[in-house]
PDB file of C-alpha atoms in Angstrom:
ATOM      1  CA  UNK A   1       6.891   3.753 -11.274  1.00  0.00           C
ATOM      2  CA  UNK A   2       6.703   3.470 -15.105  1.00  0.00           C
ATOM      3  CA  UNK A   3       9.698   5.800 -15.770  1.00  0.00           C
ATOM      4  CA  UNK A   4       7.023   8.379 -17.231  1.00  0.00           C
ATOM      5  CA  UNK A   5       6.512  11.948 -15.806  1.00  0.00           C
ATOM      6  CA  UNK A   6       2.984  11.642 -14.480  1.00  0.00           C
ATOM      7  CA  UNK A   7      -0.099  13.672 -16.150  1.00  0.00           C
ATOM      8  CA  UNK A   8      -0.529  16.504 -13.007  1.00  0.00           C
ATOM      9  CA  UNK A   9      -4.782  16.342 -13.597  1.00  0.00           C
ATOM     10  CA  UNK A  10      -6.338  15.322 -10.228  1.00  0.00           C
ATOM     11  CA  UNK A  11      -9.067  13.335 -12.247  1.00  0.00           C
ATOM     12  CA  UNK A  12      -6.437  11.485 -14.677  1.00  0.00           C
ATOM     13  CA  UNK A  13      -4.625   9.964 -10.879  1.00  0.00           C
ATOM     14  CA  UNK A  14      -8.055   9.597  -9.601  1.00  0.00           C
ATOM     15  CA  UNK A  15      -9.033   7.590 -12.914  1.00  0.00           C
ATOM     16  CA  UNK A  16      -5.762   5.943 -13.508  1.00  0.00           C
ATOM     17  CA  UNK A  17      -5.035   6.935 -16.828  1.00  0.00           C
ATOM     18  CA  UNK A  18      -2.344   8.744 -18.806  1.00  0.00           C
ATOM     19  CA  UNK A  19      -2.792  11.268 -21.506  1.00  0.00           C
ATOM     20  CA  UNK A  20      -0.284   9.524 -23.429  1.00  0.00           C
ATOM     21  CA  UNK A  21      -2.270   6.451 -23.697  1.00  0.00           C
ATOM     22  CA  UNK A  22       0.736   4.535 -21.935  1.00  0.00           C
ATOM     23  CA  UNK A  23       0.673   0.716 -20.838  1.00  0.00           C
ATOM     24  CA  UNK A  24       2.303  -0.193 -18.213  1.00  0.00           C
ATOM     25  CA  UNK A  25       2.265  -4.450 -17.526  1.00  0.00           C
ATOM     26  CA  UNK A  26      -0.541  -5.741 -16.197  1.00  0.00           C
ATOM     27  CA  UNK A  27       1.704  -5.742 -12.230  1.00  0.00           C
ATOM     28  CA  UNK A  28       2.219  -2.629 -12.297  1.00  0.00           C
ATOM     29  CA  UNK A  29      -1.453  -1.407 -12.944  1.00  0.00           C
ATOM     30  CA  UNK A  30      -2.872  -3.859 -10.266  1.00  0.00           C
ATOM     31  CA  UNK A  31      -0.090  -2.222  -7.712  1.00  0.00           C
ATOM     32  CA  UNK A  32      -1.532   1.071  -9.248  1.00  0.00           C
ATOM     33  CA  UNK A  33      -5.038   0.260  -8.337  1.00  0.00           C
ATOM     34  CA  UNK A  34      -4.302  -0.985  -4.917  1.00  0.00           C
ATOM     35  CA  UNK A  35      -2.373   2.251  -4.262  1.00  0.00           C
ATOM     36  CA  UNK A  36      -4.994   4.267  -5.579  1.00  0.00           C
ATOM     37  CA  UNK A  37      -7.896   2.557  -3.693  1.00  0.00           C
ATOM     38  CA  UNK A  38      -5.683   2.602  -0.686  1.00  0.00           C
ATOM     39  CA  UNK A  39      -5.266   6.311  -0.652  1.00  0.00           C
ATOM     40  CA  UNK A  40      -9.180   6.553  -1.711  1.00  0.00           C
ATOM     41  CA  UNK A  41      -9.991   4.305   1.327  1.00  0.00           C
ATOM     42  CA  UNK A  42      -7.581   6.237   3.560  1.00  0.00           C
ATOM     43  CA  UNK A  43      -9.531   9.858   2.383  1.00  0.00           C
ATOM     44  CA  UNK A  44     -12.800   8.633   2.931  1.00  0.00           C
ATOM     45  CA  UNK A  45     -11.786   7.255   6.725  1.00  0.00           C
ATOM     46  CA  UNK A  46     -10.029  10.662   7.615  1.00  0.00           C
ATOM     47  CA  UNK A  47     -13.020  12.136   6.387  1.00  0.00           C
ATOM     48  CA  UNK A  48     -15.202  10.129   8.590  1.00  0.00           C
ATOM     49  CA  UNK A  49     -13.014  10.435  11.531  1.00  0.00           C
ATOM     50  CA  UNK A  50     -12.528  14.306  11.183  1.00  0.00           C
ATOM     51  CA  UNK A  51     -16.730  14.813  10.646  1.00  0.00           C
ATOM     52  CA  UNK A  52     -17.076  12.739  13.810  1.00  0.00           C
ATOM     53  CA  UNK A  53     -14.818  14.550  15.896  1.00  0.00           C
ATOM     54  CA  UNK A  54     -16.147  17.664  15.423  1.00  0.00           C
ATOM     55  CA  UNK A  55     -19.688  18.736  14.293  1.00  0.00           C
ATOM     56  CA  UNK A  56     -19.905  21.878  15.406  1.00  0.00           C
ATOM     57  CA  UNK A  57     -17.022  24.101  14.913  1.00  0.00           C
ATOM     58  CA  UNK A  58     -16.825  25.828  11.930  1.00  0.00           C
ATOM     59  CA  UNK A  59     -14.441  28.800  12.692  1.00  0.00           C
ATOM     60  CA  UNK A  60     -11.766  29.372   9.864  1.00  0.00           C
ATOM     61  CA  UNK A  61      -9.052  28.997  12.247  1.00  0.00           C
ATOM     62  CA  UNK A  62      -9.730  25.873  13.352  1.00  0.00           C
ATOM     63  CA  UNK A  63     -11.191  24.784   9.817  1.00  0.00           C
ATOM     64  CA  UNK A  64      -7.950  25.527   8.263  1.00  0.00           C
ATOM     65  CA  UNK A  65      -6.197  23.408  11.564  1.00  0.00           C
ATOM     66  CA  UNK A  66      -8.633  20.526  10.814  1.00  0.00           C
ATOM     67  CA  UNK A  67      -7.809  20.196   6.596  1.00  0.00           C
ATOM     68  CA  UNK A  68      -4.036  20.122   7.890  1.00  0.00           C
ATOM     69  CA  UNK A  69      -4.933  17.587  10.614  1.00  0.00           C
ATOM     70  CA  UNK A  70      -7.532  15.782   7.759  1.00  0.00           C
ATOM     71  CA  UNK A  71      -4.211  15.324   5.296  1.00  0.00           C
ATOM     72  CA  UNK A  72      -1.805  14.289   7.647  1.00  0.00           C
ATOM     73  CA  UNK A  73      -4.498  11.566   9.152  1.00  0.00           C
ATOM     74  CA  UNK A  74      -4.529  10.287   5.574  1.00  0.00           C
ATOM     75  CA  UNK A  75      -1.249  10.387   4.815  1.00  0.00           C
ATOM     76  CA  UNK A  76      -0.501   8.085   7.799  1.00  0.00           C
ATOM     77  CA  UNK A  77      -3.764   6.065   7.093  1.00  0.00           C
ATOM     78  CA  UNK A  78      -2.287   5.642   3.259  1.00  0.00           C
ATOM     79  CA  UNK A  79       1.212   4.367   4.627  1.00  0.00           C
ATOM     80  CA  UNK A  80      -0.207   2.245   7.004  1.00  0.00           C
ATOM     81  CA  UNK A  81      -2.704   0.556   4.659  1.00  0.00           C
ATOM     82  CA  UNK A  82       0.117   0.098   2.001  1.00  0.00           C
ATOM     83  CA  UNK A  83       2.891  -1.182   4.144  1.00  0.00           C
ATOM     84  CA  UNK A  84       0.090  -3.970   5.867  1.00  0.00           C
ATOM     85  CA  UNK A  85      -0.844  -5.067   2.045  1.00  0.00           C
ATOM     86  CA  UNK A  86       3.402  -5.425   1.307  1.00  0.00           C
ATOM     87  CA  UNK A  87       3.789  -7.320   4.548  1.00  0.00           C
ATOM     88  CA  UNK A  88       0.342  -9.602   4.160  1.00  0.00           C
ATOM     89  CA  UNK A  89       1.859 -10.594   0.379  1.00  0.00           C
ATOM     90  CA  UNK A  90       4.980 -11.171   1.793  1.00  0.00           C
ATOM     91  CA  UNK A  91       3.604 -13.497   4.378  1.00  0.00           C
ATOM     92  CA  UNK A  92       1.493 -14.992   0.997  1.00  0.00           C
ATOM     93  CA  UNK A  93       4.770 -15.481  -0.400  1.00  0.00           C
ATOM     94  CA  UNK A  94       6.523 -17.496   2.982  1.00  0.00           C
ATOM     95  CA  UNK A  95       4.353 -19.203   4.875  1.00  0.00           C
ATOM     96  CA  UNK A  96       0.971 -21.202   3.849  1.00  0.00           C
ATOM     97  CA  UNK A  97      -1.695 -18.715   5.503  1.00  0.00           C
ATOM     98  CA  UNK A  98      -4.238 -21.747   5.021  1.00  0.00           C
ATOM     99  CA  UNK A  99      -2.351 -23.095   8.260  1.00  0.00           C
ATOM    100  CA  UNK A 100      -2.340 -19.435   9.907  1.00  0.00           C
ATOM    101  CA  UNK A 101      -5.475 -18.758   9.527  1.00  0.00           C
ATOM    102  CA  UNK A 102      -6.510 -20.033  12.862  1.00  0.00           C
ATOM    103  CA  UNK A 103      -9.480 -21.935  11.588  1.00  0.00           C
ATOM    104  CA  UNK A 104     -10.389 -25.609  10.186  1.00  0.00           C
ATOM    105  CA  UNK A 105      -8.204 -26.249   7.100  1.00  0.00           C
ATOM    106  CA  UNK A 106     -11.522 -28.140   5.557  1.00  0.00           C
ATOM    107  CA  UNK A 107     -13.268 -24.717   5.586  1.00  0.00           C
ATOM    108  CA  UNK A 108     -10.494 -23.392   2.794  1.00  0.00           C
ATOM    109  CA  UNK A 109     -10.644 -26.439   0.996  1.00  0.00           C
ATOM    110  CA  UNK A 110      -9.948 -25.179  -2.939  1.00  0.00           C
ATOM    111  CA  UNK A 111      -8.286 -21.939  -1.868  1.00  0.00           C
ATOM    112  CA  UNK A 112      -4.571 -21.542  -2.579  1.00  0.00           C
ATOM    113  CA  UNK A 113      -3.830 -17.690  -1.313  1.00  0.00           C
ATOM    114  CA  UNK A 114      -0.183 -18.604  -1.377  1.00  0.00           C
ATOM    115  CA  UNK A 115       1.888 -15.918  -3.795  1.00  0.00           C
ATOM    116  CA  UNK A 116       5.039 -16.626  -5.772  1.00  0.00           C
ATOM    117  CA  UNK A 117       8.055 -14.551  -4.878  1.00  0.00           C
ATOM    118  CA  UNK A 118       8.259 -14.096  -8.564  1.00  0.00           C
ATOM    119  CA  UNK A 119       4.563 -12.466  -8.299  1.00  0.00           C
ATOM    120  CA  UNK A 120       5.609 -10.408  -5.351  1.00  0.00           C
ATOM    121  CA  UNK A 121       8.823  -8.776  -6.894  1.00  0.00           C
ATOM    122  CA  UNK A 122       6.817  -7.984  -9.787  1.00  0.00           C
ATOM    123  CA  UNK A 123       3.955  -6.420  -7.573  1.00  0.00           C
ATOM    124  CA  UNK A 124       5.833  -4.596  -4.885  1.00  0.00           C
ATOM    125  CA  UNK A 125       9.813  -4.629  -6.268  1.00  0.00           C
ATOM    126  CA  UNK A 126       9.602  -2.566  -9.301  1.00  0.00           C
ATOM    127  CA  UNK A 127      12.697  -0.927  -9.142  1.00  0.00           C
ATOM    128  CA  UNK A 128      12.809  -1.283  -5.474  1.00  0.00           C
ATOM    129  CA  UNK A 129      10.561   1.759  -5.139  1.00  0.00           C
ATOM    130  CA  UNK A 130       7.903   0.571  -2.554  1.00  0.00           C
ATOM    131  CA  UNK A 131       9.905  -2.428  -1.308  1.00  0.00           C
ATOM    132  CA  UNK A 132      12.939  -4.730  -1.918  1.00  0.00           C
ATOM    133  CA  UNK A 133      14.345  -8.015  -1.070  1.00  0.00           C
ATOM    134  CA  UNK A 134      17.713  -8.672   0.454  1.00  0.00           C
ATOM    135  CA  UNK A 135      19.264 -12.101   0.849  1.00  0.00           C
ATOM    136  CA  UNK A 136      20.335 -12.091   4.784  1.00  0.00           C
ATOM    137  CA  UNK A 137      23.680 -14.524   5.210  1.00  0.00           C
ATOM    138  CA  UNK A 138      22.746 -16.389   8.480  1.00  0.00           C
ATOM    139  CA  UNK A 139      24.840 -19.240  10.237  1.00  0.00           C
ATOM    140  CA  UNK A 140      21.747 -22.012   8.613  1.00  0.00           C
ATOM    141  CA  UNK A 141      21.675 -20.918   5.432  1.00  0.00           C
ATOM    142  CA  UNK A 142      20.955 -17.714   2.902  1.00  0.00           C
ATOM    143  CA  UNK A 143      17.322 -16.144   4.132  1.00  0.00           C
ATOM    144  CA  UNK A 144      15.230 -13.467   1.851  1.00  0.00           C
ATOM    145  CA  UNK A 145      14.063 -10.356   3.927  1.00  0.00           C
ATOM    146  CA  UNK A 146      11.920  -7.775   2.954  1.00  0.00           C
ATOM    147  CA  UNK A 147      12.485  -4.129   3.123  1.00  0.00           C
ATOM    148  CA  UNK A 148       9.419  -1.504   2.608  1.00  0.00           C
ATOM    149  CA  UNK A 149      10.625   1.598   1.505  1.00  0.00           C
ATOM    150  CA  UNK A 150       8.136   3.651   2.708  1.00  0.00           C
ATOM    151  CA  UNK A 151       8.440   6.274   5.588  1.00  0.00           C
ATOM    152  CA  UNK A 152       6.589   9.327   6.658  1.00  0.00           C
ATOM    153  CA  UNK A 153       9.346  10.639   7.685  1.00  0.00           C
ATOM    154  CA  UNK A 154      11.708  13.278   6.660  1.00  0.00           C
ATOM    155  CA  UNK A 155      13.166  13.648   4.087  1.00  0.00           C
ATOM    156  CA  UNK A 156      10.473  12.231   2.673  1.00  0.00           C
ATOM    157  CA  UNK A 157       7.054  13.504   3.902  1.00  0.00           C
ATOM    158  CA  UNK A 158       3.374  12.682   2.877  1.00  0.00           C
ATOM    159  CA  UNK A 159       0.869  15.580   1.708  1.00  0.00           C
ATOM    160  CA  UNK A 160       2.148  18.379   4.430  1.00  0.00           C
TER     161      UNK A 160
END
């Protein structure tokens, strides 16, 4: 997302550093960490789900079967987590979630989740790479739609 060629060490992506001591604006890190901690939180779940599922197999066959099966669980758990964080901004960003919420507006009296669009382009947009917003010409008037540019499918395929 910078425009850099990132450092390949497992432990630099897991830390989210460069070698090169680059700094990137203070967006693009916090879309860093929530990408990061998404695909942590997405690891840990497959994890959980795969060591629930099966306790007592431990052929190699079916070990081997079951890393496959681990990745591509949390590859889908990653996209899923990421494209519900674009689309809960974008709601931020539209609509006053205070009156959403469902619950007495006293109780979020002080709270202002709302999120520029400004904000949102500069969290999700950077060069369209996640997601992107199109201006929709509609008989009422000009409307802003989102696009998330994320798939799992081909040609573009997560961790097989």
């Amino acid at each position: 997302m910078t425009g850099h060629l990132p450092d390949a060490s497992v432990a630099t992506i897991l830390a989210a550093s460069t070698s090169e001591g680059q700094c990137a604006s203070d967006a693009l890190l916090q879309t860093w960490h929530r990408l990061r901690l998404a695909v942590l939180h997405s690891i840990w779940t497959a994890a959980r789900i795969a060591a629930s599922s099966t306790h007592a197999s431990s052929q190699a066959s079916q070990l081997s079967s079951q890393s496959h099966c681990l990745s591509h669980l949390a590859s889908r758990l990653a996209l899923k987590t990421v494209t519900s964080m674009i689309h809960h901004d974008w709601v931020k960003c539209n609509d006053d979630v205070r009156q959403l919420a469902g619950v007495c507006s006293s109780w979020l009296r002080g709270r202002d989740p709302s999120m520029t669009l400004e904000a949102f382009r500069n969290l999700w947009c950077h060069h369209d790479t996640l997601a992107s917003i199109h201006t929709a010409h509609t008989g009422t008037g000009d409307k802003l739609e989102l696009v998330v540019n994320l798939s799992d499918m081909v040609p573009v395929q997560l961790f097989y």
